[in-house]
Amino acid sequence: MVPGTNDGETTASGGRLRAVQLGGSAVLLAIALTAGSLAVGALRDDGGTTVAAAPSAMSPAMLSSGDLDASISSLQAHLRSQPKDFGGWATLGLAYVEQARTKGDPSRYPQADKALKRSLELKAGNEQALAGRAALAAARHDFADALKYADRTLKQNPYNERALSSRIDALVELGRYADAAKAADTADSRKPGIPVFTRYAYVHELRGDVTTAKRVLKQAFASASTPGDVAYVAAQLGQLAWNQGEYKEALDHFARALAADEDYLPALEGRARAQAASGDEKEAVRGLENVVARYPLPGPLVELGELYAERGDQDRADDQFALVDAWTALARANGVNADLDTALAAADHGDKKAALRAARAEWDRRHTVHTADALAWALHVNGEDEEALPYARRATATGYRNASFLYHRGIVERATGHEKDARTHLGAALKLNPGFSTLGAGEARKALKDLEAAK
C-alpha cells in the first residue's frame, strides 16, 4: 500500500531517391503492422472436445516473466493441443494487447479481439476475458468500453488487478479525475503493487502533485523484480523527471530501464528526447532513427522530423511527417481511435483543418487536459484564437506541470491580447522544461522575447 499520502531545391534524381526511401519505409510500416495476422486463425477449433472447466494453467503472470514473443509462442502451441481452454485464449488475447503496447504494433489488436471473443464463446462472461476486453478497449482508446468491461470484471472479482488498473486508466482518459483518484485509492487498498502504484502516481502528477508521484514511483521501483517491471517503472520515473526539465536524472532512469530491457520503446524514445533537450542532438537523432526504424509511431516520427528540420534537412523531416499519416491510417484500420495523434501531429506538420476536425471529434468523446490542449492548439493554428482560449486555460487548470500546455496557452493568450498572461505562461513553460520540444521551445523563446521588447 502507498504510505503517507493525502491523497531548398533538389535535383530530380535526389527527389526520386527520397521518394523511393519514403516508399520503402511505408512498405516496412505496413509489413510491421500486418505481420502475423494469421496467427489466431491458425489456431482453429476443429470441434469435438468439451469446454475447459477451469482457467488455463497458462497464467497471465507468464506475460511478465520473460520474453513476450516466447510466451505467445508457448500459448499458441498450448492452444493447438487444447483449443477449448478459455483461459488460454484470454491469456493469449492479453498477450497480444501487451505486444501491441510494447512494440507499437496495432495489428495485434484484431488478433487480441479474436482471441478474447473465442474465450468468451467458450465460457461466457469469464473474468479473465472481460479484464482482457477492458485492456484492449483502453489500448484502442475506447475508454467508455474500457470502463464498462472493467466494472463488469470487478463485479465478479473486486480484486482483479488488471480490471482495477484499467478502471483507473479509463477514468483518467475520460477526464473524470476525481473519480480516477478514488479508483486509485480503492485499487491501492485492494491490490497494491506496481500496476496500481504507477497509475496512482500518474493521477497525482495530473493534479500537480509531483512530489507524491515521484515518491510512489520510487517505491514501485524498489519493489520491481522482473526486467519488465524494472524497465516499466524506470521509464516512468524518467518521463516524470523529463517533464520537470531534470534531464540528467531522466537520462539516469532511462539508462536503468534499458539495462533491464535494451529494446524497451518508452525508454529508447525518452532517452532520445532527453538527449535532444540536453543539447546532444547527434545522439538524439541516432536514437530516434533507431526507434522509428522499428516502431514508427507518431511521437518519435514528429520529434525526429523536427530535429531534421532544425539542422536544415527539411526533405527528411517531411518524410517523417508523411509517415505519421501512414501510421494513423493503419492504426484506424486496426480499430484504434487515432484522432488525438492526428490532431497533435497535423496541427504543426500537416493538414490544419484535418487537425481541427480530429480534435473536435476527440473532445466530443472525452474531456481531458490532453484533449483540451489539442483542441486549443488546433483552433489556434486555424486562426480561431478566441474560441481556443478557454480550452487552453482548461488544459492547465488541474495543476498538471506540462511545458507544452503552458506554451500553447501563452501563444493563444498573446494572440488574444492577454500579453501579461502570455509572458507568464511562456516564461513558466521555459522555466519548467526549457527543451520540451525542438520546435515549440524555440518558438516560445522568440514569442517571449518579442513580448518583452514590446512591453
PDB file of N, CA, C and O in Angstrom, residues 57 61 84 161 199 224 272 285 313:
ATOM      1  N   ALA A  57      -3.857 -23.383 -17.299  1.00  0.00           N
ATOM      2  CA  ALA A  57      -2.652 -23.414 -16.479  1.00  0.00           C
ATOM      3  C   ALA A  57      -1.647 -22.377 -16.948  1.00  0.00           C
ATOM      4  O   ALA A  57      -0.682 -22.088 -16.250  1.00  0.00           O
ATOM      5  N   ALA A  61       0.359 -14.357 -15.444  1.00  0.00           N
ATOM      6  CA  ALA A  61       1.627 -13.934 -14.841  1.00  0.00           C
ATOM      7  C   ALA A  61       2.812 -14.260 -15.738  1.00  0.00           C
ATOM      8  O   ALA A  61       3.857 -13.624 -15.659  1.00  0.00           O
ATOM      9  N   LYS A  84     -10.052 -25.740 -26.511  1.00  0.00           N
ATOM     10  CA  LYS A  84     -11.222 -25.337 -25.740  1.00  0.00           C
ATOM     11  C   LYS A  84     -10.853 -24.679 -24.411  1.00  0.00           C
ATOM     12  O   LYS A  84     -11.720 -24.471 -23.560  1.00  0.00           O
ATOM     13  N   GLU A 161      -6.580  -7.357 -10.536  1.00  0.00           N
ATOM     14  CA  GLU A 161      -5.603  -6.284 -10.698  1.00  0.00           C
ATOM     15  C   GLU A 161      -5.700  -5.604 -12.059  1.00  0.00           C
ATOM     16  O   GLU A 161      -5.615  -4.386 -12.163  1.00  0.00           O
ATOM     17  N   ARG A 199      -0.089   3.905 -11.685  1.00  0.00           N
ATOM     18  CA  ARG A 199      -1.296   4.678 -12.009  1.00  0.00           C
ATOM     19  C   ARG A 199      -1.630   5.669 -10.890  1.00  0.00           C
ATOM     20  O   ARG A 199      -2.049   6.791 -11.160  1.00  0.00           O
ATOM     21  N   ALA A 224      10.269  -3.598  -7.776  1.00  0.00           N
ATOM     22  CA  ALA A 224      10.319  -4.268  -9.079  1.00  0.00           C
ATOM     23  C   ALA A 224      11.353  -5.386  -9.053  1.00  0.00           C
ATOM     24  O   ALA A 224      12.487  -5.183  -8.613  1.00  0.00           O
ATOM     25  N   ALA A 272      16.197   9.594 -26.050  1.00  0.00           N
ATOM     26  CA  ALA A 272      16.481  10.470 -27.188  1.00  0.00           C
ATOM     27  C   ALA A 272      15.929  11.873 -26.955  1.00  0.00           C
ATOM     28  O   ALA A 272      16.588  12.875 -27.275  1.00  0.00           O
ATOM     29  N   VAL A 285      19.262  12.191 -32.544  1.00  0.00           N
ATOM     30  CA  VAL A 285      18.865  11.776 -33.888  1.00  0.00           C
ATOM     31  C   VAL A 285      19.137  10.288 -34.089  1.00  0.00           C
ATOM     32  O   VAL A 285      18.289   9.537 -34.590  1.00  0.00           O
ATOM     33  N   ASP A 313      17.565  19.940 -42.765  1.00  0.00           N
ATOM     34  CA  ASP A 313      17.247  18.832 -43.665  1.00  0.00           C
ATOM     35  C   ASP A 313      15.729  18.684 -43.761  1.00  0.00           C
ATOM     36  O   ASP A 313      15.143  17.730 -43.228  1.00  0.00           O
TER      37      ASP A 313
END
